[in-house]
Tab-separated table of C-alpha atoms and ligand atoms in Angstrom:
chain	number	residue	atom	x	y	z
Y	1	UNK	CA	30.040	88.390	42.563
Y	2	UNK	CA	31.134	89.732	46.065
Y	3	UNK	CA	30.972	93.502	46.523
Y	4	UNK	CA	32.937	95.774	48.740
Y	5	UNK	CA	29.898	96.159	50.991
Y	6	UNK	CA	30.200	92.507	51.831
Y	7	UNK	CA	33.497	93.121	53.568
Y	8	UNK	CA	33.592	94.602	57.128
Y	9	UNK	CA	36.381	97.158	57.106
Y	10	UNK	CA	37.327	96.440	60.646
Y	11	UNK	CA	38.396	92.853	60.017
Y	12	UNK	CA	40.491	93.590	56.965
Y	13	UNK	CA	44.068	92.179	56.889
Y	14	UNK	CA	46.080	95.361	57.382
Y	15	UNK	CA	48.983	93.965	55.364
Y	16	UNK	CA	48.698	91.670	52.477
Y	17	UNK	CA	51.797	90.113	50.695
Y	18	UNK	CA	51.445	88.598	47.258
Y	19	UNK	CA	53.643	86.057	45.495
Y	20	UNK	CA	52.708	87.011	41.942
Y	21	UNK	CA	53.449	83.616	40.353
Y	22	UNK	CA	52.515	82.013	36.975
Y	23	UNK	CA	53.436	84.677	34.396
Y	24	UNK	CA	55.456	82.231	32.420
Y	25	UNK	CA	52.903	79.569	32.344
Y	26	UNK	CA	50.251	82.028	31.345
Y	27	UNK	CA	52.266	83.100	28.349
Y	28	UNK	CA	53.269	79.588	27.310
Y	29	UNK	CA	49.649	78.346	27.405
Y	30	UNK	CA	48.922	80.982	24.865
Y	31	UNK	CA	51.888	80.242	22.644
Y	32	UNK	CA	53.585	83.593	23.613
Y	33	UNK	CA	57.081	84.237	24.909
Y	34	UNK	CA	57.463	84.311	28.687
Y	35	UNK	CA	58.060	88.038	28.600
Y	36	UNK	CA	54.489	88.596	27.358
Y	37	UNK	CA	53.389	86.941	30.647
Y	38	UNK	CA	55.402	89.323	32.591
Y	39	UNK	CA	54.012	92.288	30.801
Y	40	UNK	CA	50.415	90.978	31.367
Y	41	UNK	CA	51.353	90.399	35.002
Y	42	UNK	CA	52.532	93.974	35.381
Y	43	UNK	CA	49.047	95.182	34.189
Y	44	UNK	CA	47.367	92.903	36.776
Y	45	UNK	CA	49.617	94.247	39.384
Y	46	UNK	CA	48.546	97.822	38.436
Y	47	UNK	CA	44.913	96.769	38.913
Y	48	UNK	CA	45.467	94.945	42.203
Y	49	UNK	CA	47.305	97.921	43.672
Y	50	UNK	CA	44.362	100.037	42.788
Y	51	UNK	CA	41.709	97.589	44.130
Y	52	UNK	CA	43.712	97.088	47.359
Y	53	UNK	CA	43.697	100.801	47.827
Y	54	UNK	CA	40.004	101.078	47.280
Y	55	UNK	CA	39.418	98.157	49.697
Y	56	UNK	CA	41.397	100.051	52.411
Y	57	UNK	CA	44.390	97.713	52.660
Y	58	UNK	CA	47.167	99.707	54.347
Y	59	UNK	CA	50.233	97.701	53.426
Y	60	UNK	CA	50.684	95.675	50.145
Y	61	UNK	CA	53.948	93.891	49.590
Y	62	UNK	CA	54.586	92.397	46.172
Y	63	UNK	CA	57.112	89.724	45.344
Y	64	UNK	CA	58.393	90.869	41.976
Y	65	UNK	CA	61.851	89.493	41.618
Y	66	UNK	CA	63.602	86.984	43.934
Y	67	UNK	CA	67.238	86.553	44.673
Y	68	UNK	CA	67.014	83.206	42.994
Y	69	UNK	CA	65.438	84.686	39.807
Y	70	UNK	CA	68.875	85.735	38.537
Y	71	UNK	CA	69.281	82.113	37.496
Y	72	UNK	CA	66.863	82.611	34.676
Y	73	UNK	CA	67.933	83.324	31.026
Y	74	UNK	CA	69.613	86.642	30.790
Y	75	UNK	CA	66.961	88.014	28.425
Y	76	UNK	CA	64.179	87.258	30.781
Y	77	UNK	CA	65.977	88.703	33.624
Y	78	UNK	CA	66.726	91.935	31.621
Y	79	UNK	CA	62.994	92.072	30.645
Y	80	UNK	CA	61.675	91.694	34.173
Y	81	UNK	CA	64.103	94.288	35.469
Y	82	UNK	CA	63.092	96.745	32.834
Y	83	UNK	CA	59.421	96.580	34.043
Y	84	UNK	CA	59.748	98.969	36.968
Y	85	UNK	CA	60.740	101.719	34.617
Y	86	UNK	CA	57.806	100.806	32.312
Y	87	UNK	CA	55.401	100.669	35.282
Y	88	UNK	CA	56.390	103.789	36.833
Y	89	UNK	CA	55.756	106.059	33.876
Y	90	UNK	CA	54.726	109.667	34.659
Y	91	UNK	CA	51.072	108.836	34.540
Y	92	UNK	CA	51.263	106.087	37.090
Y	93	UNK	CA	53.589	108.259	39.240
Y	94	UNK	CA	50.887	110.949	39.223
Y	95	UNK	CA	48.174	108.426	39.946
Y	96	UNK	CA	50.001	106.937	42.890
Y	97	UNK	CA	50.650	110.387	44.221
Y	98	UNK	CA	46.973	111.375	43.801
Y	99	UNK	CA	45.940	108.194	45.678
Y	100	UNK	CA	48.318	109.026	48.484
Y	101	UNK	CA	50.231	105.796	47.942
Y	102	UNK	CA	53.696	105.477	49.314
Y	103	UNK	CA	56.206	103.278	47.385
Y	104	UNK	CA	59.098	101.482	48.873
Y	105	UNK	CA	61.439	98.792	47.674
Y	106	UNK	CA	62.721	95.925	49.711
Y	107	UNK	CA	65.615	93.573	48.847
Y	108	UNK	CA	69.256	93.855	47.992
Y	109	UNK	CA	69.208	96.660	45.586
Y	110	UNK	CA	73.008	97.028	45.235
Y	111	UNK	CA	73.270	94.934	42.007
Y	112	UNK	CA	70.860	97.058	39.973
Y	113	UNK	CA	71.698	99.260	36.995
Y	114	UNK	CA	72.097	103.154	37.667
Y	115	UNK	CA	68.950	103.684	35.684
Y	116	UNK	CA	66.825	101.293	37.782
Y	117	UNK	CA	68.425	102.654	40.999
Y	118	UNK	CA	67.384	106.176	39.846
Y	119	UNK	CA	63.815	105.086	39.139
Y	120	UNK	CA	63.659	103.588	42.608
Y	121	UNK	CA	65.041	106.450	44.402
Y	122	UNK	CA	62.805	108.932	42.426
Y	123	UNK	CA	59.568	107.248	43.245
Y	124	UNK	CA	60.609	106.583	46.913
Y	125	UNK	CA	61.468	110.274	47.272
Y	126	UNK	CA	58.399	111.541	45.496
Y	127	UNK	CA	55.901	109.363	47.579
Y	128	UNK	CA	57.697	109.457	50.914
Y	129	UNK	CA	55.230	111.686	52.581
Y	130	UNK	CA	52.080	109.894	51.268
Y	131	UNK	CA	50.307	108.306	54.157
Y	132	UNK	CA	47.647	106.180	52.487
Y	133	UNK	CA	48.601	102.655	51.536
Y	134	UNK	CA	52.130	101.625	51.453
Y	135	UNK	CA	53.341	99.333	48.569
Y	136	UNK	CA	56.555	97.483	49.027
Y	137	UNK	CA	58.131	96.017	45.917
Y	138	UNK	CA	60.340	93.021	46.764
Y	139	UNK	CA	63.144	93.101	44.227
Y	140	UNK	CA	66.157	90.872	44.359
Y	141	UNK	CA	64.488	89.836	47.660
Y	142	UNK	CA	65.626	86.800	49.579
Y	143	UNK	CA	64.536	86.125	53.125
Y	144	UNK	CA	67.684	84.087	54.082
Y	145	UNK	CA	69.967	86.985	52.795
Y	146	UNK	CA	67.793	89.529	54.598
Y	147	UNK	CA	68.245	87.634	57.882
Y	148	UNK	CA	72.088	87.123	57.287
Y	149	UNK	CA	72.443	90.806	56.485
Y	150	UNK	CA	70.639	91.797	59.664
Y	151	UNK	CA	72.959	89.560	61.676
Y	152	UNK	CA	75.899	91.141	60.077
Y	153	UNK	CA	74.789	94.667	60.693
Y	154	UNK	CA	73.951	93.865	64.399
Y	155	UNK	CA	77.617	92.669	64.787
Y	156	UNK	CA	79.175	95.647	62.888
Y	157	UNK	CA	77.055	97.876	65.104
Y	158	UNK	CA	78.496	96.224	68.150
Y	159	UNK	CA	75.221	95.321	69.669
Y	160	UNK	CA	75.609	93.355	72.793
Y	161	UNK	CA	74.191	89.751	72.207
Y	162	UNK	CA	72.206	90.008	75.488
Y	163	UNK	CA	70.356	92.944	74.209
Y	164	UNK	CA	69.233	91.326	70.964
Y	165	UNK	CA	65.599	90.508	71.015
Y	166	UNK	CA	62.908	90.257	68.372
Y	167	UNK	CA	62.223	93.971	68.366
Y	168	UNK	CA	65.883	94.897	67.864
Y	169	UNK	CA	66.301	92.253	65.206
Y	170	UNK	CA	63.348	93.570	63.250
Y	171	UNK	CA	64.886	97.023	63.124
Y	172	UNK	CA	67.636	95.387	60.896
Y	173	UNK	CA	65.353	93.806	58.420
Y	174	UNK	CA	64.330	95.461	55.119
Y	175	UNK	CA	60.873	95.906	56.546
Y	176	UNK	CA	61.982	97.929	59.508
Y	177	UNK	CA	59.164	100.004	60.969
Y	178	UNK	CA	56.422	98.216	59.070
Y	179	UNK	CA	53.828	95.712	60.358
Y	180	UNK	CA	54.290	92.029	59.347
Y	181	UNK	CA	51.818	90.621	56.889
Y	182	UNK	CA	48.636	89.226	58.069
Y	183	UNK	CA	47.856	87.331	54.852
Y	184	UNK	CA	50.235	85.893	52.167
Y	185	UNK	CA	48.719	85.080	48.791
Y	186	UNK	CA	50.438	82.885	46.226
Y	187	UNK	CA	49.022	82.344	42.797
Y	188	UNK	CA	49.584	79.689	40.177
Y	189	UNK	CA	49.070	76.562	42.438
Y	190	UNK	CA	52.465	76.432	43.859
Y	191	UNK	CA	52.476	76.202	47.598
Y	192	UNK	CA	55.849	77.305	48.671
Y	193	UNK	CA	57.418	80.323	50.349
Y	194	UNK	CA	60.250	80.497	47.880
Y	195	UNK	CA	62.426	82.464	50.284
Y	196	UNK	CA	59.748	85.247	50.697
Y	197	UNK	CA	59.434	87.061	54.006
Y	198	UNK	CA	60.844	84.279	56.100
Y	199	UNK	CA	60.954	86.101	59.309
Y	200	UNK	CA	57.801	88.241	58.618
Y	201	UNK	CA	55.525	85.252	57.761
Y	202	UNK	CA	55.862	83.730	61.246
Y	203	UNK	CA	52.101	84.315	62.072
Y	204	UNK	CA	50.679	85.106	58.618
Y	205	UNK	CA	47.693	83.217	57.197
Y	206	UNK	CA	48.587	81.635	53.849
Y	207	UNK	CA	46.182	81.507	50.951
Y	208	UNK	CA	46.667	79.799	47.603
Y	209	UNK	CA	44.908	79.809	44.272
Y	210	UNK	CA	45.593	77.885	41.035
Y	211	UNK	CA	44.868	81.021	38.941
Y	212	UNK	CA	47.968	82.257	37.158
Y	213	UNK	CA	48.898	85.798	38.160
Y	214	UNK	CA	47.966	87.577	34.993
Y	215	UNK	CA	44.358	86.221	35.580
Y	216	UNK	CA	44.197	87.270	39.328
Y	217	UNK	CA	41.210	89.515	39.827
Y	218	UNK	CA	39.499	91.812	42.316
Y	219	UNK	CA	37.004	88.980	43.001
Y	220	UNK	CA	39.812	86.569	43.941
Y	221	UNK	CA	41.333	89.306	46.128
Y	222	UNK	CA	38.015	89.673	48.006
Y	223	UNK	CA	37.741	85.898	48.204
Y	224	UNK	CA	41.185	85.684	49.932
Y	225	UNK	CA	40.205	88.526	52.347
Y	226	UNK	CA	36.840	86.858	53.186
Y	227	UNK	CA	38.616	83.543	53.901
Y	228	UNK	CA	41.072	85.392	56.028
Y	229	UNK	CA	38.173	86.866	57.932
Y	230	UNK	CA	36.497	83.546	58.351
Y	231	UNK	CA	39.664	81.828	59.702
Y	232	UNK	CA	40.034	84.841	62.171
Y	233	UNK	CA	36.455	84.483	63.328
Y	234	UNK	CA	36.936	80.771	63.976
Y	235	UNK	CA	40.002	81.366	65.996
Y	236	UNK	CA	38.267	83.722	68.420
Z	1	IPE	C1	56.319	84.967	38.474
Z	1	IPE	O1	55.989	84.163	37.308
Z	1	IPE	C2	57.180	86.157	37.993
Z	1	IPE	C3	58.491	86.079	38.524
Z	1	IPE	C4	59.052	85.208	39.177
Z	1	IPE	C5	59.417	87.284	38.155
Z	1	IPE	P1	57.041	83.160	36.802
Z	1	IPE	O2	57.988	83.782	35.799
Z	1	IPE	O3	57.671	82.382	37.904
Z	1	IPE	O4	56.001	82.228	36.025
Z	1	IPE	P2	55.996	80.597	36.049
Z	1	IPE	O5	55.933	80.088	37.455
Z	1	IPE	O6	57.212	80.212	35.387
Z	1	IPE	O7	54.784	80.265	35.302
Z	2	IPE	C1	58.769	83.267	43.345
Z	2	IPE	O1	58.332	82.630	42.226
Z	2	IPE	C2	59.268	84.699	43.043
Z	2	IPE	C3	58.163	85.609	42.583
Z	2	IPE	C4	56.977	85.476	42.581
Z	2	IPE	C5	58.760	86.857	42.239
Z	2	IPE	P1	59.262	81.714	41.532
Z	2	IPE	O2	58.549	81.242	40.300
Z	2	IPE	O3	60.579	82.384	41.149
Z	2	IPE	O4	59.603	80.512	42.633
Z	2	IPE	P2	59.938	78.988	42.511
Z	2	IPE	O5	61.102	78.933	41.550
Z	2	IPE	O6	58.694	78.423	41.854
Z	2	IPE	O7	60.150	78.609	43.852
Z	3	MG	MG1	57.142	80.840	39.038
């Protein structure tokens, strides 16, 4: 098993984004309802946030619900969208605060219930001055919509087309002010971007594993980071 000592802190990916995929298949394989997979996935997410923090990752972006996921059965959608409230219980909120973790949400949040919006704004407000790791939860996130919304806002702000460059455009994305991901991990054997971070993934390394998200582990996270390091060393 790899240990933290085997990682050189200086060559860490500063920003890791994870497509947490395979919850449904994990549950089905066990004869359980898909919702059980989402619950197990939430517990894995809790552990991975903690490990990432311990490993010194500065930014972690987690794809939790895509703009396409509304097409799933209503009961499954309702269950997934009830998880942020479950996850952000008082104990977890205290823990995140104690670990100096800042939480933010990216995506089109306008469709959510008042209750979920309240949870989101409470936790963002509560952790806004933390300056350890930043965790972005991508909820109702879609890369194409993000880019279209940025274009619309540029127009309504009356920005002169000649002035628009990459830096200005990035200021209109949900991820404004944050570094782009160095490494994107997708679990469950799928090898698609599924509308995730289309702009921000331009130069990211992509890393795939067949492991289903609920079974993702610290060892696999370290393996992904070490593979990333190896690719970077080869490049230089
Ligand atoms: C990922 O797991 C979680 C969400 C998309 C919310 P899935 O629910 O996509 O699981 P599979 O891919 O069907 O196994
Ligand atoms: C992508 O997974 C979204 C999340 C991980 C939240 P999906 O399972 O929804 O994506 P597709 O349908 O396989 O492309
Ligand atoms: Mg899936």
